[in-house]
Structure formats: structure tokens, C-alpha cells
Coordinates of C-alpha atoms and ligand atoms in Angstrom, one line a residue:
M231 CA 48.9 161.8 -101.0
L232 CA 48.5 159.7 -97.8
T233 CA 46.8 161.3 -94.7
L234 CA 47.1 159.6 -91.2
G235 CA 44.0 160.3 -89.2
I236 CA 43.8 160.1 -85.4
E237 CA 40.8 160.2 -83.1
T238 CA 40.8 160.3 -79.5
S239 CA 38.1 162.8 -78.5
C240 CA 36.0 160.5 -76.2
D241 CA 36.2 156.8 -75.7
E242 CA 37.5 155.5 -78.9
T243 CA 41.1 155.3 -80.0
A244 CA 41.3 155.2 -83.7
V245 CA 43.7 155.5 -86.5
A246 CA 43.2 155.4 -90.3
I247 CA 45.0 156.0 -93.4
Y248 CA 43.3 157.9 -96.4
D249 CA 44.8 157.5 -99.8
S250 CA 43.6 160.4 -102.1
G251 CA 43.7 158.1 -105.1
K252 CA 42.2 154.9 -103.4
G253 CA 40.2 155.9 -100.3
I254 CA 40.7 154.3 -97.0
V255 CA 43.6 151.9 -97.1
G256 CA 43.8 151.0 -93.4
E257 CA 41.8 151.6 -90.2
S258 CA 41.5 150.5 -86.7
V259 CA 39.2 151.3 -83.7
F260 CA 39.8 150.3 -80.0
S261 CA 36.6 151.0 -78.0
Q262 CA 36.9 151.8 -74.3
I263 CA 33.2 150.9 -73.8
D264 CA 34.0 147.8 -71.6
M265 CA 36.2 149.8 -69.3
H266 CA 33.7 152.6 -68.8
A267 CA 30.6 150.3 -68.6
E268 CA 31.1 149.6 -65.1
Y269 CA 30.8 153.3 -64.1
G270 CA 27.7 153.8 -66.3
G271 CA 29.5 156.5 -68.6
V272 CA 32.8 157.7 -69.7
V273 CA 35.3 158.5 -66.9
P274 CA 37.5 161.4 -68.6
E275 CA 40.8 160.4 -66.7
L276 CA 40.5 156.7 -67.5
A277 CA 39.7 157.5 -71.2
S278 CA 43.0 159.8 -71.5
R279 CA 45.1 157.0 -69.8
D280 CA 43.8 154.3 -71.9
H281 CA 44.3 156.4 -75.2
C282 CA 47.9 156.6 -74.2
L283 CA 48.0 152.9 -73.6
K284 CA 46.5 151.8 -76.9
I285 CA 47.5 154.4 -79.4
I286 CA 50.6 152.6 -80.7
S287 CA 49.0 149.3 -81.2
V288 CA 45.9 151.0 -82.9
L289 CA 48.4 152.8 -85.3
E290 CA 50.3 149.5 -86.0
E291 CA 47.1 147.6 -86.8
A292 CA 45.7 150.5 -89.1
L293 CA 49.2 150.7 -91.0
G294 CA 49.1 146.9 -91.5
K295 CA 52.0 146.3 -94.0
G296 CA 52.1 149.9 -94.9
K297 CA 55.1 152.0 -94.0
I298 CA 54.8 155.0 -91.6
E299 CA 57.5 156.8 -93.7
D300 CA 55.0 157.0 -96.5
I301 CA 52.6 159.2 -94.7
D302 CA 52.6 162.6 -96.1
Q303 CA 50.4 164.3 -93.4
I304 CA 48.7 163.7 -90.0
A305 CA 45.2 164.9 -89.2
Y306 CA 43.9 164.7 -85.8
T307 CA 40.7 165.5 -83.7
S308 CA 41.5 168.8 -81.9
G309 CA 37.9 169.4 -80.6
P310 CA 35.3 169.2 -79.3
G311 CA 35.8 166.4 -76.8
L312 CA 37.4 165.6 -73.5
L313 CA 40.4 167.8 -73.0
G314 CA 42.7 165.2 -71.7
A315 CA 41.7 162.8 -74.3
L316 CA 42.2 165.3 -77.2
L317 CA 45.5 166.2 -75.8
V318 CA 46.8 162.5 -76.1
G319 CA 45.7 162.5 -79.8
E320 CA 47.3 166.0 -80.3
S321 CA 50.6 165.3 -78.7
F322 CA 50.9 162.0 -80.4
A323 CA 50.1 163.6 -83.7
H324 CA 52.5 166.3 -83.1
G325 CA 55.3 163.9 -81.9
L326 CA 54.9 161.7 -84.9
A327 CA 54.7 164.5 -87.5
A328 CA 57.9 165.9 -86.1
G329 CA 59.7 162.6 -86.3
L330 CA 58.5 162.1 -89.8
G331 CA 59.0 165.7 -91.0
V332 CA 55.1 166.1 -92.1
P333 CA 52.6 168.6 -91.2
T334 CA 49.6 168.2 -88.9
I335 CA 46.0 169.3 -89.6
P336 CA 43.7 169.8 -86.6
V337 CA 40.2 168.6 -87.4
H338 CA 36.6 169.4 -85.9
H339 CA 35.2 166.2 -84.9
L340 CA 31.6 167.1 -85.8
E341 CA 32.7 168.4 -89.2
A342 CA 34.3 165.0 -89.7
H343 CA 31.0 163.1 -88.8
L344 CA 29.3 165.6 -91.3
M345 CA 31.5 164.4 -94.2
A346 CA 31.6 160.8 -93.0
P347 CA 29.1 159.6 -95.7
A348 CA 31.4 160.6 -98.5
L349 CA 33.5 157.8 -97.4
D350 CA 30.6 155.3 -98.4
F351 CA 29.0 157.1 -101.3
D352 CA 30.4 159.0 -104.4
D353 CA 27.1 160.9 -105.0
I354 CA 27.3 163.3 -102.0
N355 CA 27.1 166.7 -103.4
F356 CA 26.6 170.1 -101.8
P357 CA 24.4 171.6 -100.6
F358 CA 22.6 169.0 -98.2
I359 CA 20.8 168.9 -94.9
S360 CA 22.7 167.0 -92.3
L361 CA 21.1 165.4 -89.3
L362 CA 24.0 164.9 -86.9
V363 CA 22.9 162.9 -84.0
S364 CA 25.4 161.6 -81.4
G365 CA 26.0 161.2 -77.6
G366 CA 27.1 164.9 -77.3
H367 CA 25.1 166.6 -80.0
S368 CA 21.7 166.8 -81.8
L369 CA 22.0 169.3 -84.9
I370 CA 20.1 170.0 -88.1
I371 CA 22.8 171.8 -90.3
D372 CA 22.4 173.2 -93.7
V373 CA 25.7 172.2 -95.4
K374 CA 26.3 174.7 -98.2
G375 CA 30.0 173.6 -98.9
L376 CA 33.1 172.5 -97.1
G377 CA 33.2 175.0 -94.1
E378 CA 29.9 176.5 -94.8
Y379 CA 27.6 175.4 -92.2
S380 CA 24.6 177.0 -91.0
I381 CA 22.9 175.4 -87.8
L382 CA 19.2 175.4 -88.5
G383 CA 18.1 173.7 -85.1
E384 CA 19.8 171.9 -82.2
S385 CA 18.9 170.4 -78.9
Q386 CA 18.2 172.9 -76.2
D387 CA 19.1 170.3 -73.5
D388 CA 20.1 166.7 -73.8
A389 CA 21.6 165.2 -77.1
V390 CA 19.4 162.5 -78.4
G391 CA 22.3 159.9 -77.9
E392 CA 22.5 161.1 -74.2
A393 CA 18.8 160.6 -73.8
F394 CA 19.1 157.0 -75.1
D395 CA 21.9 156.5 -72.7
K396 CA 20.1 157.9 -69.7
V397 CA 17.1 155.9 -70.4
G398 CA 19.3 152.9 -70.9
K399 CA 20.6 153.4 -67.4
L400 CA 17.0 153.8 -66.1
L401 CA 16.2 150.4 -67.7
K402 CA 19.3 148.8 -66.1
L403 CA 20.8 148.1 -69.5
P404 CA 24.5 148.2 -70.2
Y405 CA 26.3 151.5 -71.3
P406 CA 25.9 152.8 -73.8
G407 CA 22.2 152.5 -73.8
G408 CA 21.5 153.4 -77.5
P409 CA 22.1 150.1 -79.2
H410 CA 20.7 148.1 -76.3
I411 CA 17.4 150.1 -76.3
E412 CA 17.1 149.5 -80.2
R413 CA 17.7 145.7 -79.6
I414 CA 15.1 145.4 -76.8
A415 CA 12.6 147.8 -78.4
K416 CA 12.2 145.1 -81.1
E417 CA 10.4 143.0 -78.5
G418 CA 8.1 145.8 -77.3
N419 CA 5.1 147.8 -78.1
P420 CA 5.8 151.4 -79.1
K421 CA 2.2 152.4 -78.2
K422 CA 2.2 151.1 -74.7
F423 CA 3.6 154.2 -73.1
N424 CA 2.5 157.5 -74.4
Y425 CA 5.5 159.5 -74.0
P426 CA 5.6 163.3 -75.0
R427 CA 7.2 164.3 -78.2
P428 CA 9.0 167.6 -77.0
M429 CA 8.8 170.5 -79.3
I430 CA 7.2 168.6 -82.1
N431 CA 4.6 171.3 -82.7
K432 CA 7.0 174.3 -82.4
N433 CA 7.7 175.9 -85.8
N434 CA 11.3 176.2 -85.4
L435 CA 13.9 173.4 -85.9
D436 CA 15.1 173.1 -82.4
L437 CA 15.0 169.9 -80.4
S438 CA 14.8 168.9 -76.7
F439 CA 15.0 165.4 -75.2
S440 CA 15.4 166.0 -71.3
G441 CA 11.6 166.2 -70.9
L442 CA 11.2 162.9 -72.8
K443 CA 13.9 161.2 -70.5
T444 CA 12.0 162.6 -67.4
A445 CA 8.7 161.2 -68.5
V446 CA 10.4 157.8 -68.9
L447 CA 11.6 158.4 -65.3
Y448 CA 8.2 159.1 -63.9
S449 CA 6.5 156.2 -65.7
I450 CA 9.1 153.8 -64.2
R451 CA 8.4 155.2 -60.8
D452 CA 4.8 154.3 -61.0
L453 CA 5.5 150.5 -62.0
D454 CA 5.9 147.8 -59.5
N455 CA 7.5 145.3 -62.0
L456 CA 9.8 147.1 -64.2
D457 CA 11.5 144.1 -65.7
E458 CA 8.3 142.9 -67.6
H459 CA 7.9 146.5 -69.1
I460 CA 11.3 147.1 -70.3
P461 CA 10.7 146.2 -74.1
D462 CA 7.6 148.3 -74.1
I463 CA 9.3 151.3 -72.4
A464 CA 12.2 151.0 -74.8
A465 CA 10.2 150.8 -77.7
S466 CA 7.8 153.8 -76.8
F467 CA 10.7 155.9 -75.8
Q468 CA 12.6 155.2 -79.2
R469 CA 9.4 155.9 -81.1
A470 CA 8.8 159.3 -79.5
A471 CA 12.5 160.3 -79.9
I472 CA 12.5 159.3 -83.4
D473 CA 9.0 160.8 -84.2
V474 CA 10.5 164.4 -83.1
L475 CA 13.4 163.8 -85.4
V476 CA 11.3 162.8 -88.4
S477 CA 9.1 165.7 -87.9
K478 CA 11.8 168.3 -87.6
I479 CA 13.7 166.9 -90.5
K480 CA 10.6 167.1 -92.7
K481 CA 10.2 170.8 -91.7
S482 CA 13.8 171.5 -92.4
M483 CA 13.7 170.1 -95.9
L484 CA 10.5 171.8 -96.6
Q485 CA 11.9 175.2 -95.4
T486 CA 15.2 175.0 -97.3
S487 CA 14.1 173.2 -100.4
R488 CA 17.3 171.0 -100.1
D489 CA 16.9 167.7 -101.9
T490 CA 19.5 165.6 -100.1
L491 CA 19.4 164.6 -96.4
I492 CA 22.7 162.9 -94.8
L493 CA 22.6 161.3 -91.4
A494 CA 25.7 161.4 -89.4
G495 CA 26.9 160.5 -85.7
G496 CA 26.4 157.4 -83.5
V497 CA 22.5 157.6 -83.3
A498 CA 22.5 157.3 -87.2
A499 CA 23.3 153.6 -86.6
N500 CA 19.7 153.1 -85.2
G501 CA 17.7 151.0 -87.7
L502 CA 14.3 152.7 -87.0
L503 CA 15.8 156.1 -87.5
R504 CA 17.2 154.9 -90.9
K505 CA 14.1 153.3 -91.9
E506 CA 11.9 156.3 -91.1
M507 CA 14.5 158.7 -92.9
S508 CA 14.6 156.4 -95.9
N509 CA 10.8 156.5 -96.1
L510 CA 11.1 160.2 -96.8
E511 CA 12.9 159.3 -100.1
N512 CA 9.5 158.3 -101.6
E513 CA 7.4 160.7 -99.3
M514 CA 9.2 163.8 -100.1
G515 CA 11.3 162.9 -103.3
I516 CA 14.5 163.5 -101.7
K517 CA 17.7 161.7 -101.5
V518 CA 18.7 160.1 -98.2
R519 CA 22.1 158.7 -97.3
Y520 CA 23.7 157.4 -94.2
P521 CA 27.2 156.1 -93.6
A522 CA 28.1 152.5 -93.0
M523 CA 27.7 151.6 -89.3
K524 CA 31.5 151.7 -88.7
H525 CA 31.4 155.3 -89.9
C526 CA 28.5 156.5 -88.0
T527 CA 30.2 156.0 -84.5
D528 CA 33.6 157.5 -83.7
N529 CA 36.3 156.4 -86.1
A530 CA 39.6 157.9 -87.6
A531 CA 38.6 157.2 -91.3
M532 CA 36.4 160.4 -91.1
I533 CA 39.2 162.4 -89.6
A534 CA 41.8 161.2 -92.3
Y535 CA 39.3 162.0 -95.0
L536 CA 38.4 165.4 -93.8
G537 CA 42.1 166.1 -93.3
S538 CA 42.7 165.2 -96.8
L539 CA 40.3 168.0 -97.9
K540 CA 42.2 170.7 -95.9
T541 CA 45.5 172.5 -96.3
P542 CA 47.9 172.3 -93.4
N543 CA 48.6 175.7 -91.7
L544 CA 52.4 175.7 -91.7
S545 CA 52.7 178.9 -89.5
N546 CA 51.3 177.1 -86.3
Q547 CA 52.8 173.6 -86.4
G548 CA 53.5 172.1 -83.1
Q549 CA 51.2 174.5 -81.2
S550 CA 48.4 173.2 -79.3
C551 CA 44.9 174.0 -80.3
A552 CA 42.7 171.5 -78.4
R553 CA 39.2 172.9 -77.9
P554 CA 37.0 171.0 -75.7
R555 CA 34.2 173.2 -76.6
W556 CA 34.3 174.4 -80.3
P557 CA 31.1 175.5 -82.1
L558 CA 30.7 173.9 -85.6
N559 CA 30.0 177.4 -87.1
E560 CA 33.5 178.6 -85.8
V561 CA 35.4 175.9 -88.0
Ligands
KG4_8 O1 29.1 159.6 -82.5 P1 29.3 158.8 -81.3 O2 30.0 157.5 -81.4 O3 30.0 159.5 -80.3 C1 29.9 160.9 -79.9 O4 30.4 161.7 -80.5 O5 28.9 161.1 -79.0 O6 27.9 158.5 -80.7 C2 27.6 157.6 -79.5 C3 26.1 157.7 -79.2 C4 25.8 157.1 -78.0 O7 25.0 158.0 -77.2 C5 25.1 155.9 -78.3 O8 24.2 155.4 -77.2 C6 24.5 156.3 -79.5 O9 25.3 157.1 -80.3 N1 24.1 155.2 -80.4 C7 22.8 154.7 -80.7 C8 22.9 153.5 -81.4 N2 24.1 153.3 -81.6 C9 24.9 154.3 -81.0 N3 21.7 155.3 -80.4 C10 20.5 154.6 -80.8 N4 20.4 153.5 -81.4 C11 21.6 152.9 -81.8 N5 21.6 151.8 -82.7
ZN9 ZN1 31.3 161.5 -82.4

């Protein structure tokens, strides 16, 4: 069974093919980052237009020497995400599916991130705790089975990736700030600025990052020579954000007695976060897994894979089900 996956929820145009017997047999991602960088963030209308321009060449690259006629079903991201961008992927999926005479499967973007580590490891078994950290979401989820998700905690304001990106902007780093903060932090002293660790002492598993970002803003306002402090600010901010995540994850593992932790989403590409979470393997005797870098950030392999686990609903083929807002527990 060959499932074609299509991802266009934000600023990556991606297509992949998942073979139920062999795994991923083709994948391609085109990132629009360079186009949005000059605006300091994703411009929704530009994103939709660029998905239209690139989707066919991305499909051709993912297919390689494979034949489109061999595809059995098409999974696509139907939410959450930017509405215009989602509609490009959905219309393309519907058109292609009608032409090929195959069914479509709408897929939840965050659910796909959650299951992405199964692309890289064959020892991922339910139940597990997932730390899903991206530009739009920061969630701690108890994953009991496919489609059985209990949200244990989530950010009450900015997502952690959003905080990295906003701090990146304050530090005049290119968009998106996350990877640049990680790079520059390597040259800085994480103890130089004593930033707050929001909600770290609260007993619940909720998160908050906007106060941390504001603390960075205030510390910058007091400086005459920002440039020479950038590595220390980046390192101190990154340390504070990751301290909060580590503390909340420890609490969640203790509260639920789960023995597996899976990291997912773009921020799971962060080396310090990976190292700190890996340390918990020894400290807490748990198993920690994170996807390959290319499966942390937005990609279509995770969409094709999740689609392959679902059954197409043949009663609503061709109908639009794009949902810019779509809570994970409504999957
Ligand atoms: O999952 P993703 O590709 O897109 C969303 O669905 O949001 O995540 C993108 C987010 C951005 O905020 C980006 O700055 C962050 O992931 N990110 C990182 C790193 N690489 C990507 N944050 C911290 N450190 C990184 N190395
Ligand atoms: Zn994502």
C-alpha cells in the first residue's frame, strides 16, 4: 500500500511516499524560509501562493522514478495551520485523488508530529508521554494509543518555538530564530543573565513563555552595547526555556508513571533540549526518543505515515475539511 503525504500547513511545501512494507520511499521538502525572512515571520498570503508554485516540482522530486499511478491513497494536512496554505494542499490532494481514482485522508498536523518518531525507531510502543514543541504549540500529552490523547499541560501564552523566534528577532538574528539562538548560545554564558523560569514551581504541567521573552526584552533595553552580549543573552534565554521544559517533563513522568518520553516538533531539533532529555534516561530510568532532524520540523513523511495508519472515510470524499484551529483532542 502506497500512501502519498502532502504538507502545506505553514511555510514548508512537502510531499512524501510511505510504503507500508518498506517505509518512506521518497520525500521532498521545499522551505519558504528565505522568502519570509525579510518580513521577520510567515506572511500567510505569500505562503499560499508559493505552495501553489512549488507543489508540482516537490511532488516530482518525491516521486523520483516512482509512478504516480501506483499511489493507493493520498493523505494531506487538513489542520491546524494557515487556512489559505491548508486549502492549497487540500485542493491539490482532492484534484490528484480524483484524477487517480484514489481516496484522500485528511490528517491532523500535530498528531502527525506526535507519531513522527515511529519513522525513525521501531521500538515506539503505546503508551508514552510526548513533548510536542513547535512554533505554534507547546504541549505535554499522554498518548495512550492512536487517537487517544490526553493533554496534560500546554502553554498558556506563547509556544516555546514562538519565544525562540521572538527573542531571535530582539537579537537581530535571521528568521526563524530557534536554530540561530542555539548556534550563538554555544559561544555564550548561560548564567550571565538570570531570566525567570515561568511556572516552574507550579504543581500543574502548564507552561508559559511570554514572561521570559519580556524579561529578555527588558534586559536588552538596559544595555548600551547589545552586540557584545548577544551570545550570553541567547545562552541564558535558551537555558531558562529548557529548564522549564525539563522540570515539567520530570513532573509529568512521575505523575503518570509512564516509562517512555518522545520528543516531537521543530524545537525538538534543539541540541540542548535533546541532551537534557536524554539525561533523564539514566536519572529517571525512562526511554527517551526523538525523531531525526528532518522529521522534527515540518515534513510530509509524518503525514504519509499517519495517513497509512488511518482508514479513508469514503462518505465525504472531495469535501473540504480544512480547519485552521483544530484541538488535538478533537481528532
Ligand atoms: O514544527 P515546526 O517546523 O513548525 C511548526 O509547526 O511550528 O517548528 C518550527 C519552530 C520554529 O519556532 C523554530 O524556531 C523552532 O521550531 N526550531 C528550533 C530549532 N530548530 C527549529 N528552536 C530551537 N532550537 C532549534 N535548533
Ligand atoms: Zn509543525
